[in-house]
mmCIF file of C-alpha atoms in Angstrom:
data_model
loop_
_atom_site.group_PDB
_atom_site.id
_atom_site.type_symbol
_atom_site.label_atom_id
_atom_site.label_comp_id
_atom_site.label_asym_id
_atom_site.label_seq_id
_atom_site.Cartn_x
_atom_site.Cartn_y
_atom_site.Cartn_z
ATOM 1 C CA UNK A 1 20.971 13.238 35.107
ATOM 2 C CA UNK A 2 21.775 14.525 31.642
ATOM 3 C CA UNK A 3 21.859 10.977 30.391
ATOM 4 C CA UNK A 4 18.507 10.260 31.969
ATOM 5 C CA UNK A 5 17.073 13.359 30.292
ATOM 6 C CA UNK A 6 18.405 12.177 26.949
ATOM 7 C CA UNK A 7 16.770 8.826 27.430
ATOM 8 C CA UNK A 8 13.451 10.247 28.567
ATOM 9 C CA UNK A 9 13.056 13.120 26.163
ATOM 10 C CA UNK A 10 12.557 12.329 22.530
ATOM 11 C CA UNK A 11 12.420 14.746 19.650
ATOM 12 C CA UNK A 12 9.138 14.778 17.723
ATOM 13 C CA UNK A 13 10.933 13.206 14.768
ATOM 14 C CA UNK A 14 11.993 10.286 16.937
ATOM 15 C CA UNK A 15 8.559 10.095 18.586
ATOM 16 C CA UNK A 16 6.743 9.774 15.242
ATOM 17 C CA UNK A 17 9.272 7.150 14.223
ATOM 18 C CA UNK A 18 8.415 5.161 17.342
ATOM 19 C CA UNK A 19 4.683 5.568 16.667
ATOM 20 C CA UNK A 20 5.152 3.944 13.259
ATOM 21 C CA UNK A 21 7.380 1.271 14.736
ATOM 22 C CA UNK A 22 4.672 0.550 17.294
ATOM 23 C CA UNK A 23 2.011 0.206 14.580
ATOM 24 C CA UNK A 24 4.099 -1.883 12.191
ATOM 25 C CA UNK A 25 6.323 -3.887 14.513
ATOM 26 C CA UNK A 26 6.768 -3.728 18.270
ATOM 27 C CA UNK A 27 8.331 -1.419 20.829
ATOM 28 C CA UNK A 28 10.780 -2.327 23.569
ATOM 29 C CA UNK A 29 9.827 -1.439 27.158
ATOM 30 C CA UNK A 30 12.170 1.575 27.117
ATOM 31 C CA UNK A 31 10.675 2.800 23.844
ATOM 32 C CA UNK A 32 7.153 2.404 25.219
ATOM 33 C CA UNK A 33 8.007 4.578 28.222
ATOM 34 C CA UNK A 34 9.820 7.138 26.074
ATOM 35 C CA UNK A 35 6.847 7.462 23.789
ATOM 36 C CA UNK A 36 4.305 7.645 26.613
ATOM 37 C CA UNK A 37 6.287 10.400 28.342
ATOM 38 C CA UNK A 38 6.667 12.330 25.101
ATOM 39 C CA UNK A 39 2.942 12.176 24.327
ATOM 40 C CA UNK A 40 1.942 13.564 27.732
ATOM 41 C CA UNK A 41 3.915 16.663 26.833
ATOM 42 C CA UNK A 42 3.321 16.927 23.110
ATOM 43 C CA UNK A 43 -0.132 17.468 21.669
ATOM 44 C CA UNK A 44 1.076 17.439 18.061
ATOM 45 C CA UNK A 45 2.555 13.948 18.391
ATOM 46 C CA UNK A 46 -0.585 12.718 20.172
ATOM 47 C CA UNK A 47 -2.615 14.034 17.233
ATOM 48 C CA UNK A 48 -0.170 12.354 14.895
ATOM 49 C CA UNK A 49 -0.668 8.996 16.561
ATOM 50 C CA UNK A 50 -4.487 9.193 16.478
ATOM 51 C CA UNK A 51 -4.401 10.224 12.835
ATOM 52 C CA UNK A 52 -1.866 7.601 11.883
ATOM 53 C CA UNK A 53 -4.091 4.896 13.384
ATOM 54 C CA UNK A 54 -7.063 6.290 11.462
ATOM 55 C CA UNK A 55 -5.045 6.295 8.222
ATOM 56 C CA UNK A 56 -4.006 2.694 8.930
ATOM 57 C CA UNK A 57 -7.636 1.647 9.205
ATOM 58 C CA UNK A 58 -8.535 3.610 6.109
ATOM 59 C CA UNK A 59 -5.743 2.057 4.039
ATOM 60 C CA UNK A 60 -6.762 -1.435 5.083
ATOM 61 C CA UNK A 61 -10.216 -0.847 3.653
ATOM 62 C CA UNK A 62 -9.242 1.238 0.666
ATOM 63 C CA UNK A 63 -8.863 -1.629 -1.782
ATOM 64 C CA UNK A 64 -11.948 -2.972 -3.448
ATOM 65 C CA UNK A 65 -13.922 0.216 -3.367
ATOM 66 C CA UNK A 66 -13.025 1.151 -6.913
ATOM 67 C CA UNK A 67 -15.970 0.637 -9.212
ATOM 68 C CA UNK A 68 -15.373 -1.752 -12.055
ATOM 69 C CA UNK A 69 -16.194 0.352 -15.035
ATOM 70 C CA UNK A 70 -14.790 -1.868 -17.753
ATOM 71 C CA UNK A 71 -16.358 -3.090 -20.969
ATOM 72 C CA UNK A 72 -15.906 -6.780 -20.239
ATOM 73 C CA UNK A 73 -16.614 -7.993 -23.775
ATOM 74 C CA UNK A 74 -13.996 -5.705 -25.265
ATOM 75 C CA UNK A 75 -11.599 -6.642 -22.479
ATOM 76 C CA UNK A 76 -12.049 -10.381 -23.069
ATOM 77 C CA UNK A 77 -11.606 -9.875 -26.790
ATOM 78 C CA UNK A 78 -8.348 -7.975 -26.264
ATOM 79 C CA UNK A 79 -7.032 -10.814 -24.102
ATOM 80 C CA UNK A 80 -7.966 -13.391 -26.729
ATOM 81 C CA UNK A 81 -6.281 -11.354 -29.472
ATOM 82 C CA UNK A 82 -3.113 -11.219 -27.391
ATOM 83 C CA UNK A 83 -3.075 -14.870 -26.398
ATOM 84 C CA UNK A 84 -3.822 -16.126 -29.907
ATOM 85 C CA UNK A 85 -1.002 -13.985 -31.149
ATOM 86 C CA UNK A 86 1.219 -15.621 -28.573
ATOM 87 C CA UNK A 87 0.313 -19.020 -29.983
ATOM 88 C CA UNK A 88 1.488 -18.337 -33.503
ATOM 89 C CA UNK B 1 -3.827 -36.388 -18.388
ATOM 90 C CA UNK B 2 -6.012 -34.092 -20.373
ATOM 91 C CA UNK B 3 -4.465 -32.378 -23.354
ATOM 92 C CA UNK B 4 -5.322 -28.727 -23.313
ATOM 93 C CA UNK B 5 -5.293 -26.371 -26.234
ATOM 94 C CA UNK B 6 -6.370 -22.849 -27.121
ATOM 95 C CA UNK B 7 -10.118 -23.368 -26.936
ATOM 96 C CA UNK B 8 -9.725 -23.944 -23.216
ATOM 97 C CA UNK B 9 -7.966 -20.632 -22.805
ATOM 98 C CA UNK B 10 -10.854 -18.949 -24.598
ATOM 99 C CA UNK B 11 -13.248 -20.642 -22.220
ATOM 100 C CA UNK B 12 -11.172 -19.605 -19.239
ATOM 101 C CA UNK B 13 -11.038 -16.012 -20.438
ATOM 102 C CA UNK B 14 -14.790 -16.012 -20.695
ATOM 103 C CA UNK B 15 -15.281 -17.642 -17.339
ATOM 104 C CA UNK B 16 -12.577 -16.063 -15.173
ATOM 105 C CA UNK B 17 -11.536 -12.720 -16.691
ATOM 106 C CA UNK B 18 -14.119 -10.735 -14.727
ATOM 107 C CA UNK B 19 -13.244 -12.358 -11.401
ATOM 108 C CA UNK B 20 -9.518 -11.995 -11.984
ATOM 109 C CA UNK B 21 -9.965 -8.356 -12.897
ATOM 110 C CA UNK B 22 -11.972 -7.735 -9.756
ATOM 111 C CA UNK B 23 -9.222 -9.314 -7.657
ATOM 112 C CA UNK B 24 -6.529 -7.338 -9.498
ATOM 113 C CA UNK B 25 -8.395 -4.078 -8.969
ATOM 114 C CA UNK B 26 -8.684 -4.839 -5.290
ATOM 115 C CA UNK B 27 -4.908 -5.212 -5.092
ATOM 116 C CA UNK B 28 -3.919 -2.503 -7.565
ATOM 117 C CA UNK B 29 -6.105 0.557 -7.557
ATOM 118 C CA UNK B 30 -5.259 1.617 -11.114
ATOM 119 C CA UNK B 31 -7.785 0.069 -13.541
ATOM 120 C CA UNK B 32 -5.528 0.148 -16.606
ATOM 121 C CA UNK B 33 -2.688 -1.539 -14.755
ATOM 122 C CA UNK B 34 -5.073 -4.109 -13.289
ATOM 123 C CA UNK B 35 -6.270 -4.897 -16.838
ATOM 124 C CA UNK B 36 -2.682 -5.280 -18.042
ATOM 125 C CA UNK B 37 -1.899 -7.619 -15.171
ATOM 126 C CA UNK B 38 -4.910 -9.826 -15.974
ATOM 127 C CA UNK B 39 -3.924 -9.837 -19.628
ATOM 128 C CA UNK B 40 -0.374 -10.851 -18.651
ATOM 129 C CA UNK B 41 -1.841 -13.595 -16.505
ATOM 130 C CA UNK B 42 -3.624 -15.163 -19.473
ATOM 131 C CA UNK B 43 -0.567 -14.668 -21.646
ATOM 132 C CA UNK B 44 1.572 -16.494 -19.099
ATOM 133 C CA UNK B 45 -1.096 -19.191 -18.781
ATOM 134 C CA UNK B 46 -1.059 -19.708 -22.560
ATOM 135 C CA UNK B 47 2.712 -20.000 -22.590
ATOM 136 C CA UNK B 48 2.820 -22.316 -19.603
ATOM 137 C CA UNK B 49 -0.200 -24.380 -20.526
ATOM 138 C CA UNK B 50 1.937 -27.516 -20.849
ATOM 139 C CA UNK B 51 2.874 -27.201 -17.158
ATOM 140 C CA UNK B 52 -0.757 -27.222 -16.086
ATOM 141 C CA UNK B 53 -1.393 -30.773 -15.015
ATOM 142 C CA UNK B 54 -4.944 -30.349 -13.975
ATOM 143 C CA UNK B 55 -4.031 -31.140 -10.356
ATOM 144 C CA UNK B 56 -5.579 -27.892 -9.258
ATOM 145 C CA UNK B 57 -8.590 -26.277 -10.868
ATOM 146 C CA UNK B 58 -7.910 -23.864 -13.739
ATOM 147 C CA UNK B 59 -9.340 -21.161 -11.514
ATOM 148 C CA UNK B 60 -6.842 -21.803 -8.691
ATOM 149 C CA UNK B 61 -4.034 -21.994 -11.211
ATOM 150 C CA UNK B 62 -4.976 -18.693 -12.859
ATOM 151 C CA UNK B 63 -5.337 -16.923 -9.527
ATOM 152 C CA UNK B 64 -1.897 -18.114 -8.429
ATOM 153 C CA UNK B 65 -0.405 -16.737 -11.645
ATOM 154 C CA UNK B 66 -2.265 -13.489 -11.041
ATOM 155 C CA UNK B 67 -0.797 -13.228 -7.537
ATOM 156 C CA UNK B 68 2.711 -13.609 -8.924
ATOM 157 C CA UNK B 69 2.022 -10.936 -11.520
ATOM 158 C CA UNK B 70 0.720 -8.514 -8.898
ATOM 159 C CA UNK B 71 3.814 -8.944 -6.723
ATOM 160 C CA UNK B 72 5.977 -8.590 -9.849
ATOM 161 C CA UNK B 73 4.289 -5.300 -10.592
ATOM 162 C CA UNK B 74 4.974 -3.945 -7.104
ATOM 163 C CA UNK B 75 8.505 -5.306 -7.173
ATOM 164 C CA UNK B 76 9.335 -3.369 -10.324
ATOM 165 C CA UNK B 77 7.734 -0.274 -8.838
ATOM 166 C CA UNK B 78 9.806 -0.668 -5.683
ATOM 167 C CA UNK B 79 13.000 -0.602 -7.754
ATOM 168 C CA UNK B 80 12.421 3.054 -8.651
ATOM 169 C CA UNK B 81 14.720 5.442 -6.858
ATOM 170 C CA UNK B 82 13.334 8.079 -4.531
ATOM 171 C CA UNK B 83 14.643 11.614 -4.957
ATOM 172 C CA UNK B 84 16.661 13.048 -2.044
ATOM 173 C CA UNK B 85 14.105 15.872 -1.849
ATOM 174 C CA UNK B 86 11.290 13.401 -1.166
ATOM 175 C CA UNK B 87 13.413 11.565 1.359
ATOM 176 C CA UNK B 88 14.315 14.650 3.336
ATOM 177 C CA UNK B 89 12.498 15.049 6.623
ATOM 178 C CA UNK B 90 13.288 18.756 6.734
ATOM 179 C CA UNK B 91 9.910 19.479 5.208
ATOM 180 C CA UNK B 92 8.359 18.278 8.468
ATOM 181 C CA UNK B 93 11.008 18.747 11.148
ATOM 182 C CA UNK B 94 13.644 21.271 12.157
ATOM 183 C CA UNK B 95 17.312 20.326 12.401
ATOM 184 C CA UNK B 96 16.773 19.360 16.037
ATOM 185 C CA UNK B 97 13.790 17.163 15.215
ATOM 186 C CA UNK B 98 10.960 19.421 16.374
ATOM 187 C CA UNK B 99 7.882 19.933 14.185
ATOM 188 C CA UNK B 100 8.082 22.727 11.646
ATOM 189 C CA UNK B 101 5.230 24.895 12.744
ATOM 190 C CA UNK B 102 3.094 24.789 9.555
ATOM 191 C CA UNK B 103 3.464 20.986 9.421
ATOM 192 C CA UNK B 104 2.491 20.392 13.044
ATOM 193 C CA UNK B 105 -0.396 17.890 13.199
ATOM 194 C CA UNK B 106 -3.535 19.749 14.245
ATOM 195 C CA UNK B 107 -6.490 18.024 15.839
ATOM 196 C CA UNK B 108 -8.863 16.867 13.074
ATOM 197 C CA UNK B 109 -12.390 17.992 13.797
ATOM 198 C CA UNK B 110 -13.935 14.944 12.279
ATOM 199 C CA UNK B 111 -11.543 12.151 13.125
ATOM 200 C CA UNK B 112 -14.123 9.498 13.885
ATOM 201 C CA UNK B 113 -13.689 6.233 11.960
ATOM 202 C CA UNK B 114 -17.013 6.803 10.192
ATOM 203 C CA UNK B 115 -15.199 9.283 8.010
ATOM 204 C CA UNK B 116 -13.554 6.278 6.387
ATOM 205 C CA UNK B 117 -16.908 5.395 4.813
ATOM 206 C CA UNK B 118 -17.105 8.757 3.093
ATOM 207 C CA UNK B 119 -16.336 8.172 -0.622
ATOM 208 C CA UNK B 120 -14.872 11.663 -0.945
ATOM 209 C CA UNK B 121 -12.511 11.045 1.942
ATOM 210 C CA UNK B 122 -11.489 7.729 0.421
ATOM 211 C CA UNK B 123 -10.769 9.490 -2.849
ATOM 212 C CA UNK B 124 -8.512 11.965 -1.049
ATOM 213 C CA UNK B 125 -6.696 9.045 0.605
ATOM 214 C CA UNK B 126 -6.320 7.265 -2.706
ATOM 215 C CA UNK B 127 -4.930 10.370 -4.396
ATOM 216 C CA UNK B 128 -2.529 10.999 -1.533
ATOM 217 C CA UNK B 129 -1.328 7.415 -1.773
ATOM 218 C CA UNK B 130 -0.776 7.845 -5.514
ATOM 219 C CA UNK B 131 1.201 11.017 -4.857
ATOM 220 C CA UNK B 132 3.855 9.098 -2.891
ATOM 221 C CA UNK B 133 7.127 8.183 -4.631
ATOM 222 C CA UNK B 134 6.711 4.899 -6.564
ATOM 223 C CA UNK B 135 8.857 2.866 -4.221
ATOM 224 C CA UNK B 136 6.968 3.963 -1.121
ATOM 225 C CA UNK B 137 3.638 3.502 -2.841
ATOM 226 C CA UNK B 138 4.654 -0.084 -3.626
ATOM 227 C CA UNK B 139 5.589 -0.815 0.004
ATOM 228 C CA UNK B 140 2.427 0.755 1.399
ATOM 229 C CA UNK B 141 0.212 -0.960 -1.202
ATOM 230 C CA UNK B 142 1.780 -4.327 -0.418
ATOM 231 C CA UNK B 143 1.261 -3.767 3.281
ATOM 232 C CA UNK B 144 -2.353 -2.675 3.069
ATOM 233 C CA UNK B 145 -3.809 -3.858 -0.255
ATOM 234 C CA UNK B 146 -2.023 -7.196 -0.272
ATOM 235 C CA UNK B 147 -2.235 -7.436 3.507
ATOM 236 C CA UNK B 148 1.363 -8.609 3.729
ATOM 237 C CA UNK B 149 3.354 -8.835 6.930
ATOM 238 C CA UNK B 150 6.499 -6.747 7.290
ATOM 239 C CA UNK B 151 8.914 -9.633 6.854
ATOM 240 C CA UNK B 152 7.112 -10.807 3.701
ATOM 241 C CA UNK B 153 7.387 -7.337 2.167
ATOM 242 C CA UNK B 154 11.073 -7.188 3.067
ATOM 243 C CA UNK B 155 11.623 -10.550 1.450
ATOM 244 C CA UNK B 156 9.616 -9.768 -1.685
ATOM 245 C CA UNK B 157 11.299 -6.415 -2.185
ATOM 246 C CA UNK B 158 14.764 -7.282 -0.891
ATOM 247 C CA UNK B 159 14.856 -4.555 1.777
ATOM 248 C CA UNK B 160 15.696 -4.644 5.488
ATOM 249 C CA UNK B 161 13.082 -4.208 8.258
ATOM 250 C CA UNK B 162 14.709 -0.915 9.295
ATOM 251 C CA UNK B 163 14.495 0.281 5.731
ATOM 252 C CA UNK B 164 10.821 -0.674 5.536
ATOM 253 C CA UNK B 165 10.085 1.030 8.829
ATOM 254 C CA UNK B 166 11.719 4.239 7.543
ATOM 255 C CA UNK B 167 9.700 4.038 4.345
ATOM 256 C CA UNK B 168 6.476 3.568 6.313
ATOM 257 C CA UNK B 169 7.390 6.495 8.566
ATOM 258 C CA UNK B 170 8.086 8.838 5.664
ATOM 259 C CA UNK B 171 5.028 7.642 3.771
ATOM 260 C CA UNK B 172 2.771 8.214 6.758
ATOM 261 C CA UNK B 173 4.181 11.700 7.359
ATOM 262 C CA UNK B 174 3.396 12.570 3.753
ATOM 263 C CA UNK B 175 -0.004 10.882 3.704
ATOM 264 C CA UNK B 176 -1.089 12.578 6.922
ATOM 265 C CA UNK B 177 0.047 15.939 5.672
ATOM 266 C CA UNK B 178 -1.602 15.417 2.269
ATOM 267 C CA UNK B 179 -4.919 14.394 3.860
ATOM 268 C CA UNK B 180 -4.856 17.348 6.234
ATOM 269 C CA UNK B 181 -4.184 19.737 3.357
ATOM 270 C CA UNK B 182 -6.727 18.280 0.951
ATOM 271 C CA UNK B 183 -9.513 17.353 3.302
ATOM 272 C CA UNK B 184 -9.460 19.312 6.526
ATOM 273 C CA UNK B 185 -8.245 22.581 5.071
ATOM 274 C CA UNK B 186 -10.846 22.431 2.293
ATOM 275 C CA UNK B 187 -13.805 21.645 4.509
#
C-alpha cells in the first residue's frame, strides 16, 4: 500500500517536471496517470500547467515582433568597410 | 564557372543585408547582436567566396551561412556556466518538493491566449526571457525562436535530453514566476 501511495502521489516539484516533460517530449502511461491524479488534488499545479502552455504559445510567436529600427544605409556601409578590410 | 570578386559582395550587401537582418532579428531578439551576426555572415562570405560555385543562388548561400552563424551564437551562449543559486529549486519548492507558498502559481485573471497579442505582455515575456541565465536562454531561444526539436538542440549544444528537460523545467519555473510578478501583480 505504501508503495502504491508513493507511485500515485507526486510532489509538486515532480509534477511540474512531468508537465514540462509532457510538453517537450512524451509521458509514459504511468506518468500520465500520476500527473492526472496529482492535478485533481492540486490547484497550483493545474494553474502551472495552463500557464506553461500559454507561455509555450507566447514564446513560439515572440520572434519577429521586434521592430526593425536600423539605419540600413549606415549598416550596409559598416558591412562594406569590414569586408573590404578583410580583403586587404 | 563565374569568377567573383568584391563588387559582387557589395551588390549582395545592398540586395540582401535587409532581408538577412530581418531573419536574424527573428531568431535573435537583440538588434545589436543580430547586426553583428549579419556582418559576420558577409565577412565569412568574403573569405569563402572561392568556395561559392554558383550552384545555389547567392541568396541561398548567404542565408545558409547566416543560419550557421546564428547557431554558433547560441552555442557559445550555451557554454556559459549557470550559478548554483540560479539552479537551485529551493526558491520555488520546499525540501519535500511542495510549493513555497509565495511562489505558488495563482490563477491568472486574464489567461486567455489573446493576451499574447498584447505588445506590453510580449515585452514582459521578452524581458523575462532575457533575465534567464545565458545557457538557459540559449536553449529556450533555440527551441522557440529557431523552432528546433529537442534532439536537434541536444546535438547542437552537446547536452543530453534529460539535461535539456531540466533546463526547460527550470526556465519555465522562472519565466512563469517572472511573468506573474511583472504582469499580473502590476495590473
